[in-house]
Amino acid sequence: MELIKPSSPTPDHLRHHQLSSIDQLSSSLFMPLVLFFTSDPKTTNTQRCNLLKQSLAQTLAHFHMLAGRVRDNTFIDCNDEGVHFVEAHHIHTTTMAEFLQDPSPSDLNQLLAFEPQDANDLLAAFQSTYFDCGGMAVSFQMSHKVADGQSSFIFLKTWASIARDGDIIQHDNNNDKNNSTLLNLAAIFPPVDNIPLGHGSIARFAPSGAVVSKRFVFGSSDIEELKTRYTEESLKPTRIEALSAFIWTRYVESTGQTMKQKKKKKKKKKKKKSFKLIHPVNLRPKMNPPIPEDCFGNLFTVATTTPDGENRDGCYGILRKMRESVRAVDGDTVKLQGRGSLVSSMKEKEMKGDEVEWVPFVFTSLSRVPLYEVDFGWGKPAWVGLAGSNFGNIVVFVDTREGGGIEAWVHLKEEDMAKFQVDEQILAHVSPTALNL
């Protein structure tokens, strides 16, 4: 392991990066992504790794806060301490194709520099893993404390562009290497005093313990069938909405979750289980005026949906509610969240903790994010995967390599996954998970 420092020192006036209230309430968990590249006859893996490290140093000079350390959940000390970079050789299989015959999220965890929950005060970590066939895996982990999913891709694309074409010379809107905007987000979402680390994180409420992560592949024809199933007269669901409704419904039905609270005789008071479906919402276009899509940082909120107690419409009423909750997010309400409602909502959940078991179920999407366009100079990825999670009730959607289909990376408690993965309707709609490289 070595520390990669920015290629040029951070100026003194940028060494204190104030966290916004969204940063403060965000988890410090790593968001893990692994890109697989086939062998390149023009370069060796050693040459490719050296290029990755050199271009990473140059990229960090433009994202200086990533090479710093989080202090007291208040600010980032941009001290240029550096990011962790690990080189490894995969010894369990001879070829990358063998490793990817039927990859599981847990398999990908061995390609990470750190476990997702081990971020602590670190903000980014990287690992390059070599296979005997000449293939290479590049894992990329960024802390949610400083960046949302879109920002992770902004960094990744910038890094690849610098590796392929050289460093950024000057700002030019027509140059795809200059695809990041750094704003003082703490001025838009002022920080709040005395918020413990991870206080507002969804992961704090998510089921932990024995969690199993699995990848389910939905082909384009199955997605269209599900869209048709959930279409109403005035509501035609998107691909993500249809898959969210389907996965949620099958989760409820297969695991025997109770949505409707039954009246019981007054004996021992038992916590009511309240499911909340969570969809992260990109705030950039929701602000007034809108913030550029290339703005780096945490610019998201969550739309929350409470399912109906009965399944009258085939999906516990979540489709219409999901759309309404997302549409309800606008610039005015978002600015209020900078200091008031975002914090008070978390305090409200804390106060209700003795009466209600608040159980989130998170759906997040990287669909339409062009991960397969990332090119460091030796070609585009053969496959892009996600690692496992220690937190249950999370679903991440990613486009398939061929396009049209969607991979659903589902993280559930072990006992729930045992039932969900053999559900007849799930099995009827998923495609084989084997990859042919």
CSV table of C-alpha atoms in Angstrom, one decimal:
chain,number,residue,atom,x,y,z
A,1,MET,CA,0.0,0.0,0.0
A,2,GLU,CA,1.2,3.5,-0.8
A,3,LEU,CA,-0.2,7.0,-0.3
A,4,ILE,CA,-0.8,8.9,-3.5
A,5,LYS,CA,-0.5,12.7,-2.9
A,6,PRO,CA,-1.8,15.5,-5.1
A,7,SER,CA,0.7,16.4,-7.9
A,8,SER,CA,0.7,20.0,-6.6
A,9,PRO,CA,0.2,21.2,-3.1
A,10,THR,CA,-3.2,22.6,-2.0
A,11,PRO,CA,-3.1,26.4,-1.7
A,12,ASP,CA,-3.4,27.7,1.9
A,13,HIS,CA,-6.8,29.3,1.3
A,14,LEU,CA,-8.2,25.9,0.3
A,15,ARG,CA,-6.9,23.8,3.2
A,16,HIS,CA,-10.0,24.1,5.3
A,17,HIS,CA,-13.0,22.5,3.5
A,18,GLN,CA,-16.2,23.2,5.6
A,19,LEU,CA,-18.7,20.3,5.6
A,20,SER,CA,-22.2,21.2,4.7
A,21,SER,CA,-25.2,19.9,6.7
A,22,ILE,CA,-25.8,17.2,4.1
A,23,ASP,CA,-22.1,16.1,4.5
A,24,GLN,CA,-22.5,16.0,8.3
A,25,LEU,CA,-25.6,13.9,8.1
A,26,SER,CA,-24.1,11.5,5.5
A,27,SER,CA,-22.4,8.2,6.3
A,28,SER,CA,-18.6,7.9,6.1
A,29,LEU,CA,-19.1,4.5,4.4
A,30,PHE,CA,-17.2,3.8,1.2
A,31,MET,CA,-19.1,3.5,-2.0
A,32,PRO,CA,-17.3,0.6,-3.8
A,33,LEU,CA,-17.1,0.2,-7.5
A,34,VAL,CA,-14.9,-2.3,-9.5
A,35,LEU,CA,-14.0,-2.0,-13.2
A,36,PHE,CA,-12.6,-4.9,-15.1
A,37,PHE,CA,-10.3,-4.5,-18.1
A,38,THR,CA,-9.0,-7.2,-20.4
A,39,SER,CA,-5.4,-7.5,-21.3
A,40,ASP,CA,-3.8,-4.9,-23.6
A,41,PRO,CA,-1.1,-6.1,-25.9
A,42,LYS,CA,0.3,-2.5,-26.1
A,43,THR,CA,1.0,-2.1,-22.4
A,44,THR,CA,1.9,-4.3,-19.4
A,45,ASN,CA,0.0,-4.2,-16.2
A,46,THR,CA,3.0,-2.5,-14.5
A,47,GLN,CA,2.8,0.3,-17.1
A,48,ARG,CA,-1.0,0.6,-16.6
A,49,CYS,CA,-0.6,0.7,-12.9
A,50,ASN,CA,2.1,3.4,-13.1
A,51,LEU,CA,-0.2,5.5,-15.3
A,52,LEU,CA,-3.1,5.0,-12.9
A,53,LYS,CA,-1.0,6.3,-10.0
A,54,GLN,CA,0.5,9.3,-11.9
A,55,SER,CA,-2.9,10.4,-13.3
A,56,LEU,CA,-4.5,9.9,-9.9
A,57,ALA,CA,-2.0,12.3,-8.3
A,58,GLN,CA,-2.8,14.8,-11.1
A,59,THR,CA,-6.6,14.3,-10.6
A,60,LEU,CA,-6.3,14.8,-6.8
A,61,ALA,CA,-4.8,18.3,-7.4
A,62,HIS,CA,-8.3,19.2,-8.8
A,63,PHE,CA,-10.2,17.4,-6.0
A,64,HIS,CA,-7.9,18.5,-3.2
A,65,MET,CA,-10.3,17.6,-0.3
A,66,LEU,CA,-10.1,13.9,-1.2
A,67,ALA,CA,-6.4,13.7,-0.1
A,68,GLY,CA,-7.3,15.2,3.3
A,69,ARG,CA,-8.9,13.9,6.4
A,70,VAL,CA,-12.3,14.5,8.1
A,71,ARG,CA,-12.0,16.3,11.4
A,72,ASP,CA,-14.8,16.1,14.1
A,73,ASN,CA,-17.6,15.8,11.5
A,74,THR,CA,-17.1,19.5,10.9
A,75,PHE,CA,-14.5,20.1,8.2
A,76,ILE,CA,-11.9,18.4,6.0
A,77,ASP,CA,-8.3,19.1,6.8
A,78,CYS,CA,-6.9,19.4,3.2
A,79,ASN,CA,-3.4,18.5,4.3
A,80,ASP,CA,-2.4,16.5,1.2
A,81,GLU,CA,-1.9,13.4,3.3
A,82,GLY,CA,-2.9,11.4,0.3
A,83,VAL,CA,-5.2,8.5,-0.7
A,84,HIS,CA,-4.5,4.8,-0.2
A,85,PHE,CA,-3.5,2.9,-3.4
A,86,VAL,CA,-3.0,-0.9,-3.2
A,87,GLU,CA,-1.4,-3.2,-5.8
A,88,ALA,CA,-2.4,-6.9,-5.6
A,89,HIS,CA,-2.2,-10.1,-7.6
A,90,HIS,CA,-5.2,-12.4,-7.7
A,91,ILE,CA,-4.0,-15.9,-6.8
A,92,HIS,CA,-7.2,-17.9,-6.6
A,93,THR,CA,-8.0,-18.1,-10.3
A,94,THR,CA,-5.8,-18.1,-13.4
A,95,THR,CA,-7.9,-15.8,-15.6
A,96,MET,CA,-10.3,-12.9,-15.1
A,97,ALA,CA,-12.9,-14.7,-17.2
A,98,GLU,CA,-12.9,-17.5,-14.7
A,99,PHE,CA,-13.3,-15.0,-11.8
A,100,LEU,CA,-16.3,-13.4,-13.7
A,101,GLN,CA,-18.1,-16.6,-14.7
A,102,ASP,CA,-20.8,-15.9,-12.2
A,103,PRO,CA,-19.6,-13.0,-10.0
A,104,SER,CA,-21.1,-12.2,-6.6
A,105,PRO,CA,-20.8,-9.0,-4.6
A,106,SER,CA,-18.8,-10.9,-1.9
A,107,ASP,CA,-16.3,-12.0,-4.5
A,108,LEU,CA,-15.6,-8.4,-5.4
A,109,ASN,CA,-14.9,-7.4,-1.8
A,110,GLN,CA,-11.5,-9.1,-2.1
A,111,LEU,CA,-10.6,-6.6,-4.8
A,112,LEU,CA,-11.1,-3.6,-2.5
A,113,ALA,CA,-8.4,-1.7,-0.6
A,114,PHE,CA,-10.7,-1.5,2.4
A,115,GLU,CA,-14.0,-3.0,3.6
A,116,PRO,CA,-16.9,-0.5,2.8
A,117,GLN,CA,-17.4,0.2,6.6
A,118,ASP,CA,-13.7,0.9,7.3
A,119,ALA,CA,-13.5,4.4,5.8
A,120,ASN,CA,-13.1,6.2,9.2
A,121,ASP,CA,-11.5,9.6,8.4
A,122,LEU,CA,-10.4,8.5,4.9
A,123,LEU,CA,-12.2,9.9,1.9
A,124,ALA,CA,-11.0,7.7,-1.0
A,125,ALA,CA,-9.1,4.4,-1.6
A,126,PHE,CA,-8.0,2.5,-4.7
A,127,GLN,CA,-6.7,-0.9,-5.7
A,128,SER,CA,-5.4,-2.4,-8.9
A,129,THR,CA,-5.5,-6.2,-9.0
A,130,TYR,CA,-3.8,-8.3,-11.7
A,131,PHE,CA,-4.9,-11.6,-13.1
A,132,ASP,CA,-2.6,-14.1,-14.7
A,133,CYS,CA,-4.3,-13.7,-18.1
A,134,GLY,CA,-3.2,-10.0,-18.2
A,135,GLY,CA,-6.6,-8.7,-17.2
A,136,MET,CA,-6.8,-6.1,-14.5
A,137,ALA,CA,-9.5,-4.9,-12.0
A,138,VAL,CA,-9.5,-1.3,-10.7
A,139,SER,CA,-11.5,-0.7,-7.6
A,140,PHE,CA,-12.6,2.7,-6.6
A,141,GLN,CA,-14.0,3.7,-3.2
A,142,MET,CA,-15.2,7.1,-2.2
A,143,SER,CA,-16.6,8.2,1.1
A,144,HIS,CA,-20.2,9.3,1.1
A,145,LYS,CA,-19.1,11.9,3.6
A,146,VAL,CA,-17.9,14.1,0.7
A,147,ALA,CA,-19.6,12.9,-2.4
A,148,ASP,CA,-22.8,11.4,-3.8
A,149,GLY,CA,-23.0,8.8,-6.5
A,150,GLN,CA,-22.9,11.4,-9.3
A,151,SER,CA,-19.8,13.0,-7.9
A,152,SER,CA,-18.1,9.7,-7.7
A,153,PHE,CA,-18.6,9.3,-11.4
A,154,ILE,CA,-17.5,12.9,-12.1
A,155,PHE,CA,-14.2,12.0,-10.3
A,156,LEU,CA,-13.8,8.7,-12.1
A,157,LYS,CA,-14.4,10.2,-15.5
A,158,THR,CA,-12.0,13.1,-14.8
A,159,TRP,CA,-9.3,10.6,-13.7
A,160,ALA,CA,-9.7,8.4,-16.8
A,161,SER,CA,-9.6,11.5,-19.0
A,162,ILE,CA,-6.4,12.7,-17.5
A,163,ALA,CA,-4.8,9.2,-17.8
A,164,ARG,CA,-5.8,9.0,-21.4
A,165,ASP,CA,-5.2,12.5,-22.7
A,166,GLY,CA,-3.1,14.3,-20.1
A,167,ASP,CA,-3.7,16.8,-17.3
A,168,ILE,CA,-6.2,19.7,-17.4
A,169,ILE,CA,-4.5,22.8,-18.6
A,170,GLN,CA,-7.3,25.4,-18.5
A,171,HIS,CA,-11.0,25.4,-18.0
A,172,ASP,CA,-12.8,24.7,-21.2
A,173,ASN,CA,-16.5,23.8,-21.4
A,174,ASN,CA,-15.8,21.8,-24.5
A,175,ASN,CA,-13.1,19.7,-22.9
A,176,ASP,CA,-14.5,16.6,-21.2
A,177,LYS,CA,-11.6,16.4,-18.8
A,178,ASN,CA,-12.8,19.6,-17.2
A,179,ASN,CA,-16.1,18.1,-16.1
A,180,SER,CA,-16.2,19.2,-12.5
A,181,THR,CA,-17.4,22.3,-10.7
A,182,LEU,CA,-16.4,22.9,-7.1
A,183,LEU,CA,-18.8,25.1,-5.1
A,184,ASN,CA,-18.9,26.1,-1.5
A,185,LEU,CA,-21.8,23.9,-0.6
A,186,ALA,CA,-21.6,24.8,3.1
A,187,ALA,CA,-22.9,28.3,2.1
A,188,ILE,CA,-26.0,26.7,0.5
A,189,PHE,CA,-26.5,24.1,3.2
A,190,PRO,CA,-25.0,25.6,6.4
A,191,PRO,CA,-23.4,23.2,8.9
A,192,VAL,CA,-25.1,22.3,12.2
A,193,ASP,CA,-23.4,22.2,15.5
A,194,ASN,CA,-22.8,19.0,17.4
A,195,ILE,CA,-24.0,16.4,14.9
A,196,PRO,CA,-22.4,13.0,15.7
A,197,LEU,CA,-20.6,11.3,12.9
A,198,GLY,CA,-23.2,9.4,10.7
A,199,HIS,CA,-26.1,10.7,12.8
A,200,GLY,CA,-28.4,11.1,9.9
A,201,SER,CA,-27.1,8.2,7.7
A,202,ILE,CA,-29.7,5.8,6.4
A,203,ALA,CA,-27.1,3.1,7.1
A,204,ARG,CA,-27.6,3.9,10.8
A,205,PHE,CA,-31.2,2.6,10.7
A,206,ALA,CA,-30.6,-0.2,8.1
A,207,PRO,CA,-30.6,-3.8,9.3
A,208,SER,CA,-27.1,-5.0,10.1
A,209,GLY,CA,-25.7,-8.3,11.2
A,210,ALA,CA,-25.6,-11.2,8.7
A,211,VAL,CA,-26.3,-9.6,5.3
A,212,VAL,CA,-26.2,-11.4,2.0
A,213,SER,CA,-25.6,-9.5,-1.3
A,214,LYS,CA,-26.7,-10.9,-4.6
A,215,ARG,CA,-26.9,-9.7,-8.2
A,216,PHE,CA,-30.2,-10.2,-10.2
A,217,VAL,CA,-30.2,-9.5,-13.9
A,218,PHE,CA,-33.4,-8.2,-15.6
A,219,GLY,CA,-33.5,-8.3,-19.4
A,220,SER,CA,-35.1,-5.6,-21.5
A,221,SER,CA,-38.1,-7.7,-22.3
A,222,ASP,CA,-38.8,-8.6,-18.6
A,223,ILE,CA,-38.5,-4.9,-17.7
A,224,GLU,CA,-41.0,-3.9,-20.4
A,225,GLU,CA,-43.4,-6.6,-19.1
A,226,LEU,CA,-43.1,-5.2,-15.6
A,227,LYS,CA,-43.7,-1.7,-16.8
A,228,THR,CA,-46.9,-2.9,-18.5
A,229,ARG,CA,-48.0,-4.7,-15.3
A,230,TYR,CA,-47.7,-1.5,-13.2
A,231,THR,CA,-49.1,0.9,-15.8
A,232,GLU,CA,-52.3,2.7,-14.9
A,233,GLU,CA,-54.4,5.1,-17.0
A,234,SER,CA,-52.5,8.2,-15.9
A,235,LEU,CA,-49.2,6.6,-14.7
A,236,LYS,CA,-46.7,4.8,-16.9
A,237,PRO,CA,-43.7,3.8,-14.7
A,238,THR,CA,-40.1,4.2,-15.7
A,239,ARG,CA,-37.8,1.2,-15.7
A,240,ILE,CA,-36.5,2.0,-12.2
A,241,GLU,CA,-40.0,2.6,-10.8
A,242,ALA,CA,-41.3,-0.7,-12.2
A,243,LEU,CA,-38.3,-2.7,-10.9
A,244,SER,CA,-38.6,-0.9,-7.5
A,245,ALA,CA,-42.2,-1.8,-7.2
A,246,PHE,CA,-41.6,-5.4,-8.3
A,247,ILE,CA,-38.7,-6.0,-6.0
A,248,TRP,CA,-40.4,-4.4,-3.0
A,249,THR,CA,-43.6,-6.4,-3.6
A,250,ARG,CA,-41.7,-9.7,-3.9
A,251,TYR,CA,-39.7,-8.9,-0.8
A,252,VAL,CA,-42.9,-8.3,1.2
A,253,GLU,CA,-44.6,-11.4,-0.2
A,254,SER,CA,-41.7,-13.8,0.0
A,255,THR,CA,-40.5,-12.9,3.5
A,256,GLY,CA,-44.0,-12.6,5.0
A,257,GLN,CA,-43.6,-9.0,6.1
A,258,THR,CA,-46.7,-7.5,7.7
A,259,MET,CA,-47.7,-4.1,6.3
A,260,LYS,CA,-50.9,-3.7,8.2
A,261,GLN,CA,-50.8,-3.4,12.0
A,262,LYS,CA,-53.1,-5.8,13.7
A,263,LYS,CA,-55.0,-4.8,16.9
A,264,LYS,CA,-53.8,-6.9,19.8
A,265,LYS,CA,-54.9,-7.1,23.4
A,266,LYS,CA,-53.0,-4.9,25.7
A,267,LYS,CA,-50.2,-7.0,27.1
A,268,LYS,CA,-46.6,-6.2,26.5
A,269,LYS,CA,-46.2,-3.1,24.3
A,270,LYS,CA,-44.4,-4.1,21.1
A,271,LYS,CA,-42.8,-1.7,18.7
A,272,LYS,CA,-44.7,-1.1,15.5
A,273,LYS,CA,-42.6,-1.8,12.4
A,274,SER,CA,-42.8,1.2,10.0
A,275,PHE,CA,-41.3,0.6,6.5
A,276,LYS,CA,-40.0,3.6,4.7
A,277,LEU,CA,-39.0,3.3,1.0
A,278,ILE,CA,-36.1,5.6,0.3
A,279,HIS,CA,-35.1,7.0,-3.1
A,280,PRO,CA,-32.1,9.4,-3.2
A,281,VAL,CA,-32.9,12.5,-5.3
A,282,ASN,CA,-30.3,14.5,-7.2
A,283,LEU,CA,-30.7,18.1,-6.0
A,284,ARG,CA,-28.7,19.8,-8.8
A,285,PRO,CA,-31.7,20.4,-11.1
A,286,LYS,CA,-34.1,20.9,-8.2
A,287,MET,CA,-32.3,24.0,-6.9
A,288,ASN,CA,-33.4,27.5,-7.8
A,289,PRO,CA,-31.4,28.5,-9.7
A,290,PRO,CA,-30.2,25.0,-10.8
A,291,ILE,CA,-26.7,23.9,-9.8
A,292,PRO,CA,-24.6,22.5,-12.7
A,293,GLU,CA,-24.8,18.7,-13.2
A,294,ASP,CA,-21.0,18.5,-13.0
A,295,CYS,CA,-20.9,20.0,-9.5
A,296,PHE,CA,-18.9,17.8,-7.2
A,297,GLY,CA,-20.1,17.1,-3.6
A,298,ASN,CA,-23.1,15.8,-1.7
A,299,LEU,CA,-26.0,17.2,-3.5
A,300,PHE,CA,-28.8,14.9,-2.7
A,301,THR,CA,-31.8,14.4,-0.5
A,302,VAL,CA,-34.1,11.5,0.0
A,303,ALA,CA,-37.7,11.0,-1.1
A,304,THR,CA,-39.6,8.9,1.5
A,305,THR,CA,-42.6,6.7,0.7
A,306,THR,CA,-44.7,4.8,3.2
A,307,PRO,CA,-46.3,1.7,1.6
A,308,ASP,CA,-50.0,1.0,2.0
A,309,GLY,CA,-51.1,-1.6,4.5
A,310,GLU,CA,-52.9,-3.6,1.9
A,311,ASN,CA,-51.9,-4.7,-1.6
A,312,ARG,CA,-54.8,-3.3,-3.5
A,313,ASP,CA,-52.9,-2.3,-6.7
A,314,GLY,CA,-50.3,-5.0,-6.9
A,315,CYS,CA,-47.5,-2.9,-5.3
A,316,TYR,CA,-48.8,-1.6,-2.0
A,317,GLY,CA,-49.5,1.8,-3.5
A,318,ILE,CA,-45.8,2.7,-3.8
A,319,LEU,CA,-45.6,3.7,-7.4
A,320,ARG,CA,-47.8,6.8,-7.2
A,321,LYS,CA,-46.4,7.7,-3.8
A,322,MET,CA,-42.8,7.4,-5.0
A,323,ARG,CA,-43.4,9.7,-7.9
A,324,GLU,CA,-45.3,12.3,-5.7
A,325,SER,CA,-42.6,12.3,-3.1
A,326,VAL,CA,-39.8,12.9,-5.7
A,327,ARG,CA,-41.8,15.7,-7.3
A,328,ALA,CA,-42.4,17.3,-4.0
A,329,VAL,CA,-38.6,18.0,-3.7
A,330,ASP,CA,-38.0,21.5,-5.1
A,331,GLY,CA,-35.6,24.3,-4.6
A,332,ASP,CA,-37.4,26.0,-1.8
A,333,THR,CA,-37.9,23.0,0.3
A,334,VAL,CA,-34.4,21.9,-0.4
A,335,LYS,CA,-32.9,25.1,0.9
A,336,LEU,CA,-34.9,24.7,4.1
A,337,GLN,CA,-33.3,21.3,4.5
A,338,GLY,CA,-29.9,23.0,4.7
A,339,ARG,CA,-30.5,23.7,8.4
A,340,GLY,CA,-34.0,23.0,9.6
A,341,SER,CA,-36.2,20.2,8.3
A,342,LEU,CA,-33.3,17.8,7.4
A,343,VAL,CA,-32.1,17.8,11.0
A,344,SER,CA,-35.4,18.0,12.7
A,345,SER,CA,-36.7,15.0,10.7
A,346,MET,CA,-33.8,12.9,12.0
A,347,LYS,CA,-34.5,14.1,15.6
A,348,GLU,CA,-38.2,13.2,15.1
A,349,LYS,CA,-37.2,9.6,14.1
A,350,GLU,CA,-34.9,9.5,17.2
A,351,MET,CA,-37.8,10.5,19.5
A,352,LYS,CA,-40.1,7.9,18.0
A,353,GLY,CA,-37.5,5.2,18.4
A,354,ASP,CA,-39.1,3.9,21.6
A,355,GLU,CA,-42.5,3.5,19.9
A,356,VAL,CA,-41.7,2.6,16.3
A,357,GLU,CA,-39.1,0.4,14.6
A,358,TRP,CA,-38.2,2.6,11.6
A,359,VAL,CA,-37.1,0.2,8.9
A,360,PRO,CA,-35.7,1.8,5.7
A,361,PHE,CA,-35.6,0.1,2.3
A,362,VAL,CA,-33.3,2.0,0.0
A,363,PHE,CA,-33.5,2.0,-3.8
A,364,THR,CA,-30.7,3.8,-5.6
A,365,SER,CA,-29.8,3.9,-9.2
A,366,LEU,CA,-26.7,4.2,-11.3
A,367,SER,CA,-28.7,3.4,-14.4
A,368,ARG,CA,-28.0,5.8,-17.2
A,369,VAL,CA,-24.6,6.7,-15.6
A,370,PRO,CA,-22.1,5.8,-18.5
A,371,LEU,CA,-19.8,3.6,-16.5
A,372,TYR,CA,-18.9,1.6,-19.5
A,373,GLU,CA,-17.6,4.7,-21.3
A,374,VAL,CA,-14.7,5.1,-18.8
A,375,ASP,CA,-11.5,4.7,-20.7
A,376,PHE,CA,-8.0,5.2,-19.1
A,377,GLY,CA,-6.3,4.7,-22.4
A,378,TRP,CA,-6.4,0.9,-22.9
A,379,GLY,CA,-10.1,0.5,-23.8
A,380,LYS,CA,-13.5,0.5,-22.0
A,381,PRO,CA,-14.4,-1.9,-19.1
A,382,ALA,CA,-15.3,-5.4,-19.9
A,383,TRP,CA,-17.6,-5.3,-16.9
A,384,VAL,CA,-18.4,-3.0,-13.9
A,385,GLY,CA,-19.5,-4.4,-10.6
A,386,LEU,CA,-20.4,-3.4,-7.1
A,387,ALA,CA,-19.1,-5.0,-3.9
A,388,GLY,CA,-21.1,-6.4,-1.0
A,389,SER,CA,-22.6,-4.4,1.9
A,390,ASN,CA,-22.8,-4.9,5.6
A,391,PHE,CA,-26.2,-3.2,5.7
A,392,GLY,CA,-29.4,-4.8,4.5
A,393,ASN,CA,-32.5,-3.5,2.7
A,394,ILE,CA,-30.5,-1.8,0.0
A,395,VAL,CA,-31.0,-2.2,-3.8
A,396,VAL,CA,-28.7,-0.6,-6.4
A,397,PHE,CA,-29.6,-0.6,-10.1
A,398,VAL,CA,-26.8,-0.6,-12.7
A,399,ASP,CA,-27.2,-0.9,-16.5
A,400,THR,CA,-26.0,-4.2,-18.0
A,401,ARG,CA,-22.9,-4.1,-20.2
A,402,GLU,CA,-24.9,-4.7,-23.4
A,403,GLY,CA,-27.4,-2.0,-22.5
A,404,GLY,CA,-31.2,-2.4,-22.3
A,405,GLY,CA,-31.1,-4.6,-19.2
A,406,ILE,CA,-30.5,-3.7,-15.6
A,407,GLU,CA,-28.6,-5.5,-12.9
A,408,ALA,CA,-30.2,-5.2,-9.4
A,409,TRP,CA,-27.6,-5.6,-6.6
A,410,VAL,CA,-29.8,-6.6,-3.7
A,411,HIS,CA,-28.5,-6.6,-0.1
A,412,LEU,CA,-30.8,-8.3,2.5
A,413,LYS,CA,-30.6,-10.0,5.8
A,414,GLU,CA,-29.5,-13.6,5.4
A,415,GLU,CA,-32.8,-15.1,6.4
A,416,ASP,CA,-34.7,-12.7,4.1
A,417,MET,CA,-32.4,-13.4,1.1
A,418,ALA,CA,-32.9,-17.1,1.5
A,419,LYS,CA,-36.6,-16.6,0.8
A,420,PHE,CA,-36.3,-13.8,-1.7
A,421,GLN,CA,-33.9,-15.5,-4.0
A,422,VAL,CA,-36.2,-18.6,-4.5
A,423,ASP,CA,-39.4,-16.6,-5.0
A,424,GLU,CA,-41.1,-18.0,-8.1
A,425,GLN,CA,-41.9,-14.6,-9.6
A,426,ILE,CA,-38.4,-13.4,-9.1
A,427,LEU,CA,-37.0,-16.5,-10.8
A,428,ALA,CA,-39.5,-16.1,-13.6
A,429,HIS,CA,-38.2,-12.6,-14.4
A,430,VAL,CA,-34.5,-12.7,-14.0
A,431,SER,CA,-31.9,-13.7,-16.6
A,432,PRO,CA,-28.8,-15.9,-16.1
A,433,THR,CA,-26.1,-14.0,-14.2
A,434,ALA,CA,-23.1,-15.6,-15.9
A,435,LEU,CA,-20.8,-13.2,-17.9
A,436,ASN,CA,-19.3,-14.0,-21.3
A,437,LEU,CA,-16.2,-11.9,-21.8
